[in-house]
PDB file of C-alpha atoms in Angstrom:
ATOM      1  CA  MET A   1     -13.473  27.769  -8.675  1.00  0.00           C
ATOM      2  CA  LYS A   2     -16.623  26.337  -7.641  1.00  0.00           C
ATOM      3  CA  LYS A   3     -16.756  24.365 -10.482  1.00  0.00           C
ATOM      4  CA  TRP A   4     -13.123  22.826 -10.169  1.00  0.00           C
ATOM      5  CA  LEU A   5     -13.783  22.715  -6.450  1.00  0.00           C
ATOM      6  CA  PHE A   6     -16.637  20.331  -6.940  1.00  0.00           C
ATOM      7  CA  CYS A   7     -15.120  18.662  -9.814  1.00  0.00           C
ATOM      8  CA  CYS A   8     -11.885  17.878  -7.533  1.00  0.00           C
ATOM      9  CA  LEU A   9     -14.056  16.728  -4.737  1.00  0.00           C
ATOM     10  CA  LEU A  10     -15.922  14.302  -6.851  1.00  0.00           C
ATOM     11  CA  SER A  11     -13.258  12.839  -8.971  1.00  0.00           C
ATOM     12  CA  PRO A  12     -12.086  10.311  -5.974  1.00  0.00           C
ATOM     13  CA  LEU A  13     -15.771   9.224  -5.049  1.00  0.00           C
ATOM     14  CA  SER A  14     -15.240   7.068  -8.395  1.00  0.00           C
ATOM     15  CA  VAL A  15     -12.695   4.726  -6.245  1.00  0.00           C
ATOM     16  CA  PHE A  16     -15.124   4.960  -2.778  1.00  0.00           C
ATOM     17  CA  ALA A  17     -17.898   4.059  -5.015  1.00  0.00           C
ATOM     18  CA  CYS A  18     -17.197   0.550  -5.298  1.00  0.00           C
ATOM     19  CA  ASP A  19     -18.613  -3.374  -4.504  1.00  0.00           C
ATOM     20  CA  PHE A  20     -15.410  -4.233  -3.752  1.00  0.00           C
ATOM     21  CA  SER A  21     -11.973  -2.474  -1.797  1.00  0.00           C
ATOM     22  CA  ALA A  22      -9.285  -1.535  -3.114  1.00  0.00           C
ATOM     23  CA  GLY A  23      -5.854  -3.575  -2.158  1.00  0.00           C
ATOM     24  CA  LYS A  24      -4.308  -6.900  -3.792  1.00  0.00           C
ATOM     25  CA  PHE A  25      -5.847  -9.043  -6.040  1.00  0.00           C
ATOM     26  CA  GLN A  26      -4.262 -12.088  -7.452  1.00  0.00           C
ATOM     27  CA  LYS A  27      -4.687 -14.941  -9.953  1.00  0.00           C
ATOM     28  CA  ILE A  28      -4.926 -18.017  -8.550  1.00  0.00           C
ATOM     29  CA  THR A  29      -2.093 -20.749 -10.393  1.00  0.00           C
ATOM     30  CA  GLU A  30       0.095 -23.594  -9.537  1.00  0.00           C
ATOM     31  CA  SER A  31       3.414 -23.510 -11.195  1.00  0.00           C
ATOM     32  CA  GLU A  32       5.715 -21.414 -12.468  1.00  0.00           C
ATOM     33  CA  PHE A  33       4.156 -17.830 -13.177  1.00  0.00           C
ATOM     34  CA  SER A  34       2.491 -15.301 -10.920  1.00  0.00           C
ATOM     35  CA  ALA A  35       0.274 -12.624 -11.306  1.00  0.00           C
ATOM     36  CA  GLU A  36      -0.853  -9.576  -8.732  1.00  0.00           C
ATOM     37  CA  LEU A  37      -3.165  -6.207  -8.944  1.00  0.00           C
ATOM     38  CA  GLN A  38      -2.758  -3.567  -7.024  1.00  0.00           C
ATOM     39  CA  LEU A  39      -5.956  -1.422  -6.377  1.00  0.00           C
ATOM     40  CA  ALA A  40      -4.676   1.619  -3.925  1.00  0.00           C
ATOM     41  CA  LYS A  41      -7.040   4.438  -2.728  1.00  0.00           C
ATOM     42  CA  ASN A  42      -5.921   7.147  -4.522  1.00  0.00           C
ATOM     43  CA  GLY A  43      -6.847   5.350  -8.302  1.00  0.00           C
ATOM     44  CA  SER A  44      -4.086   3.777  -9.611  1.00  0.00           C
ATOM     45  CA  PHE A  45      -3.069   0.732  -9.792  1.00  0.00           C
ATOM     46  CA  ALA A  46       0.167  -2.480 -10.918  1.00  0.00           C
ATOM     47  CA  LEU A  47      -0.216  -4.873 -11.879  1.00  0.00           C
ATOM     48  CA  THR A  48       2.809  -7.745 -11.644  1.00  0.00           C
ATOM     49  CA  ARG A  49       3.567 -10.673 -13.889  1.00  0.00           C
ATOM     50  CA  GLU A  50       6.621 -13.166 -12.546  1.00  0.00           C
ATOM     51  CA  SER A  51       6.860 -16.132 -14.570  1.00  0.00           C
ATOM     52  CA  TRP A  52      10.176 -18.593 -14.352  1.00  0.00           C
ATOM     53  CA  MET A  53      11.991 -21.572 -15.083  1.00  0.00           C
ATOM     54  CA  PRO A  54      11.237 -24.514 -12.939  1.00  0.00           C
ATOM     55  CA  GLY A  55      13.281 -24.704  -9.390  1.00  0.00           C
ATOM     56  CA  GLN A  56      15.000 -21.413 -10.271  1.00  0.00           C
ATOM     57  CA  HIS A  57      12.234 -19.006  -8.587  1.00  0.00           C
ATOM     58  CA  PRO A  58      15.545 -17.019  -7.894  1.00  0.00           C
ATOM     59  CA  PHE A  59      15.771 -15.869 -11.616  1.00  0.00           C
ATOM     60  CA  ARG A  60      12.776 -15.126 -12.078  1.00  0.00           C
ATOM     61  CA  GLU A  61      11.885 -12.523 -14.363  1.00  0.00           C
ATOM     62  CA  SER A  62       9.137  -9.435 -13.091  1.00  0.00           C
ATOM     63  CA  HIS A  63       7.587  -6.586 -15.024  1.00  0.00           C
ATOM     64  CA  THR A  64       5.154  -4.181 -13.778  1.00  0.00           C
ATOM     65  CA  TRP A  65       2.489  -2.249 -15.606  1.00  0.00           C
ATOM     66  CA  ARG A  66       0.628   0.920 -14.096  1.00  0.00           C
ATOM     67  CA  GLY A  67      -2.284   3.005 -15.073  1.00  0.00           C
ATOM     68  CA  LYS A  68      -5.595   4.191 -12.703  1.00  0.00           C
ATOM     69  CA  TRP A  69      -8.312   2.736 -12.297  1.00  0.00           C
ATOM     70  CA  GLU A  70     -12.352   3.182 -11.296  1.00  0.00           C
ATOM     71  CA  CYS A  71     -15.664   1.727 -10.880  1.00  0.00           C
ATOM     72  CA  SER A  72     -19.368   1.971 -10.741  1.00  0.00           C
ATOM     73  CA  LYS A  73     -20.332  -1.098  -8.224  1.00  0.00           C
ATOM     74  CA  ASN A  74     -19.338  -4.116  -9.656  1.00  0.00           C
ATOM     75  CA  LYS A  75     -17.687  -3.199 -12.852  1.00  0.00           C
ATOM     76  CA  LEU A  76     -14.177  -2.143 -12.519  1.00  0.00           C
ATOM     77  CA  THR A  77     -12.357  -0.314 -15.557  1.00  0.00           C
ATOM     78  CA  LEU A  78      -8.563  -0.543 -15.831  1.00  0.00           C
ATOM     79  CA  HIS A  79      -7.018   2.883 -18.160  1.00  0.00           C
ATOM     80  CA  TYR A  80      -3.352   1.502 -18.815  1.00  0.00           C
ATOM     81  CA  ALA A  81      -0.949   1.494 -21.973  1.00  0.00           C
ATOM     82  CA  GLY A  82      -3.250   3.459 -23.710  1.00  0.00           C
ATOM     83  CA  GLN A  83      -5.861   1.015 -23.544  1.00  0.00           C
ATOM     84  CA  ILE A  84      -9.402   0.450 -21.332  1.00  0.00           C
ATOM     85  CA  VAL A  85      -9.672  -3.072 -19.904  1.00  0.00           C
ATOM     86  CA  GLU A  86     -13.577  -4.210 -18.092  1.00  0.00           C
ATOM     87  CA  GLY A  87     -13.801  -6.576 -15.069  1.00  0.00           C
ATOM     88  CA  TYR A  88     -16.680  -7.712 -12.373  1.00  0.00           C
ATOM     89  CA  TRP A  89     -16.603  -8.433  -9.515  1.00  0.00           C
ATOM     90  CA  ALA A  90     -19.322 -11.721  -9.123  1.00  0.00           C
ATOM     91  CA  GLU A  91     -18.771 -14.552  -7.832  1.00  0.00           C
ATOM     92  CA  GLU A  92     -17.388 -16.909  -9.274  1.00  0.00           C
ATOM     93  CA  SER A  93     -16.303 -21.413  -9.035  1.00  0.00           C
ATOM     94  CA  LEU A  94     -13.046 -22.178  -7.276  1.00  0.00           C
ATOM     95  CA  SER A  95     -14.105 -25.175  -8.963  1.00  0.00           C
ATOM     96  CA  GLY A  96     -10.540 -25.423 -11.106  1.00  0.00           C
ATOM     97  CA  ALA A  97      -8.709 -25.016  -8.427  1.00  0.00           C
ATOM     98  CA  GLY A  98      -9.459 -27.531  -6.228  1.00  0.00           C
ATOM     99  CA  LEU A  99     -11.983 -25.558  -4.134  1.00  0.00           C
ATOM    100  CA  ALA A 100     -15.942 -26.838  -4.275  1.00  0.00           C
ATOM    101  CA  GLN A 101     -17.535 -23.454  -3.217  1.00  0.00           C
ATOM    102  CA  THR A 102     -17.645 -20.158  -5.025  1.00  0.00           C
ATOM    103  CA  ALA A 103     -16.056 -16.766  -3.717  1.00  0.00           C
ATOM    104  CA  LYS A 104     -16.529 -12.603  -5.300  1.00  0.00           C
ATOM    105  CA  SER A 105     -13.332 -12.565  -7.784  1.00  0.00           C
ATOM    106  CA  LEU A 106     -12.793  -9.535 -10.082  1.00  0.00           C
ATOM    107  CA  HIS A 107     -12.931 -10.599 -13.494  1.00  0.00           C
ATOM    108  CA  PHE A 108     -12.322  -9.860 -17.091  1.00  0.00           C
ATOM    109  CA  SER A 109     -13.413 -11.450 -19.949  1.00  0.00           C
ATOM    110  CA  ALA A 110     -11.923 -11.478 -23.742  1.00  0.00           C
ATOM    111  CA  GLN A 111     -10.753  -8.302 -24.128  1.00  0.00           C
ATOM    112  CA  ASN A 112      -9.155  -5.893 -27.714  1.00  0.00           C
ATOM    113  CA  THR A 113      -6.346  -5.265 -26.274  1.00  0.00           C
ATOM    114  CA  GLN A 114      -2.938  -5.459 -27.989  1.00  0.00           C
ATOM    115  CA  ASP A 115      -1.096  -7.088 -24.911  1.00  0.00           C
ATOM    116  CA  GLY A 116      -4.163  -9.537 -23.528  1.00  0.00           C
ATOM    117  CA  LEU A 117      -2.990  -9.316 -20.415  1.00  0.00           C
ATOM    118  CA  PHE A 118      -7.007  -8.983 -18.562  1.00  0.00           C
ATOM    119  CA  ASP A 119      -7.994 -11.529 -21.641  1.00  0.00           C
ATOM    120  CA  GLY A 120     -10.459 -14.198 -19.078  1.00  0.00           C
ATOM    121  CA  THR A 121      -8.041 -13.827 -15.993  1.00  0.00           C
ATOM    122  CA  SER A 122      -9.665 -13.924 -12.892  1.00  0.00           C
ATOM    123  CA  PHE A 123      -8.100 -12.444  -8.824  1.00  0.00           C
ATOM    124  CA  TRP A 124      -8.927 -12.889  -6.229  1.00  0.00           C
ATOM    125  CA  PRO A 125      -8.400 -12.055  -3.027  1.00  0.00           C
ATOM    126  CA  GLU A 126      -5.081 -11.828  -0.804  1.00  0.00           C
ATOM    127  CA  ALA A 127      -7.680 -14.452   1.303  1.00  0.00           C
ATOM    128  CA  ILE A 128      -8.911 -16.388  -0.962  1.00  0.00           C
ATOM    129  CA  ASN A 129      -5.395 -16.753  -2.536  1.00  0.00           C
ATOM    130  CA  ARG A 130      -4.072 -17.671   1.596  1.00  0.00           C
ATOM    131  CA  ARG A 131      -7.205 -20.872   1.942  1.00  0.00           C
ATOM    132  CA  PHE A 132      -5.804 -21.640  -1.418  1.00  0.00           C
ATOM    133  CA  ALA A 133      -2.488 -21.893  -0.838  1.00  0.00           C
ATOM    134  CA  ALA A 134      -3.349 -23.727   2.611  1.00  0.00           C
ATOM    135  CA  ILE A 135      -5.095 -26.512   0.796  1.00  0.00           C
ATOM    136  CA  GLN A 136      -2.017 -27.678  -1.948  1.00  0.00           C
ATOM    137  CA  THR A 137       0.172 -27.331   1.344  1.00  0.00           C
ATOM    138  CA  LYS A 138      -1.620 -29.787   3.223  1.00  0.00           C
ATOM    139  CA  PRO A 139      -0.221 -33.470   2.688  1.00  0.00           C
ATOM    140  CA  GLN A 140      -3.109 -35.251   0.873  1.00  0.00           C
ATOM    141  CA  PRO A 141      -4.294 -38.881   2.028  1.00  0.00           C
ATOM    142  CA  GLY A 142      -1.787 -41.651   1.723  1.00  0.00           C
ATOM    143  CA  GLN A 143       0.934 -38.685   1.328  1.00  0.00           C
ATOM    144  CA  LYS A 144       3.617 -38.802   4.237  1.00  0.00           C
ATOM    145  CA  SER A 145       3.941 -35.287   5.381  1.00  0.00           C
TER     146      SER A 145
END
């Protein structure tokens, strides 16, 4: 009985031993594609990818993968569909998204998986994506608002 209780008490702690918090993380995209990774406090996750033809967002196709996650400090491990992927919470440049700054993201380098969902992908916290979206909607110099 004591072993079972000890085991059950420690399992949820793996989610709380992280350098980052559970929540929504999104890939920064500019066009007919989106990807959102939701890490729940209970150790489950959902990755939702959507795609659509230009001007056809209401008719987008959506697919969601679900699994379990765990972490140790800055390392995130995802378990889904018989696959395991690892990512890291680390400082990363936002210059590729047109922002002259760095911020923390969940970054996944090349993975040995069948679906390639996480190969070379970075997922940014919602706050970073809101800043990116605000910059994209601002009129550029010389443009009419």
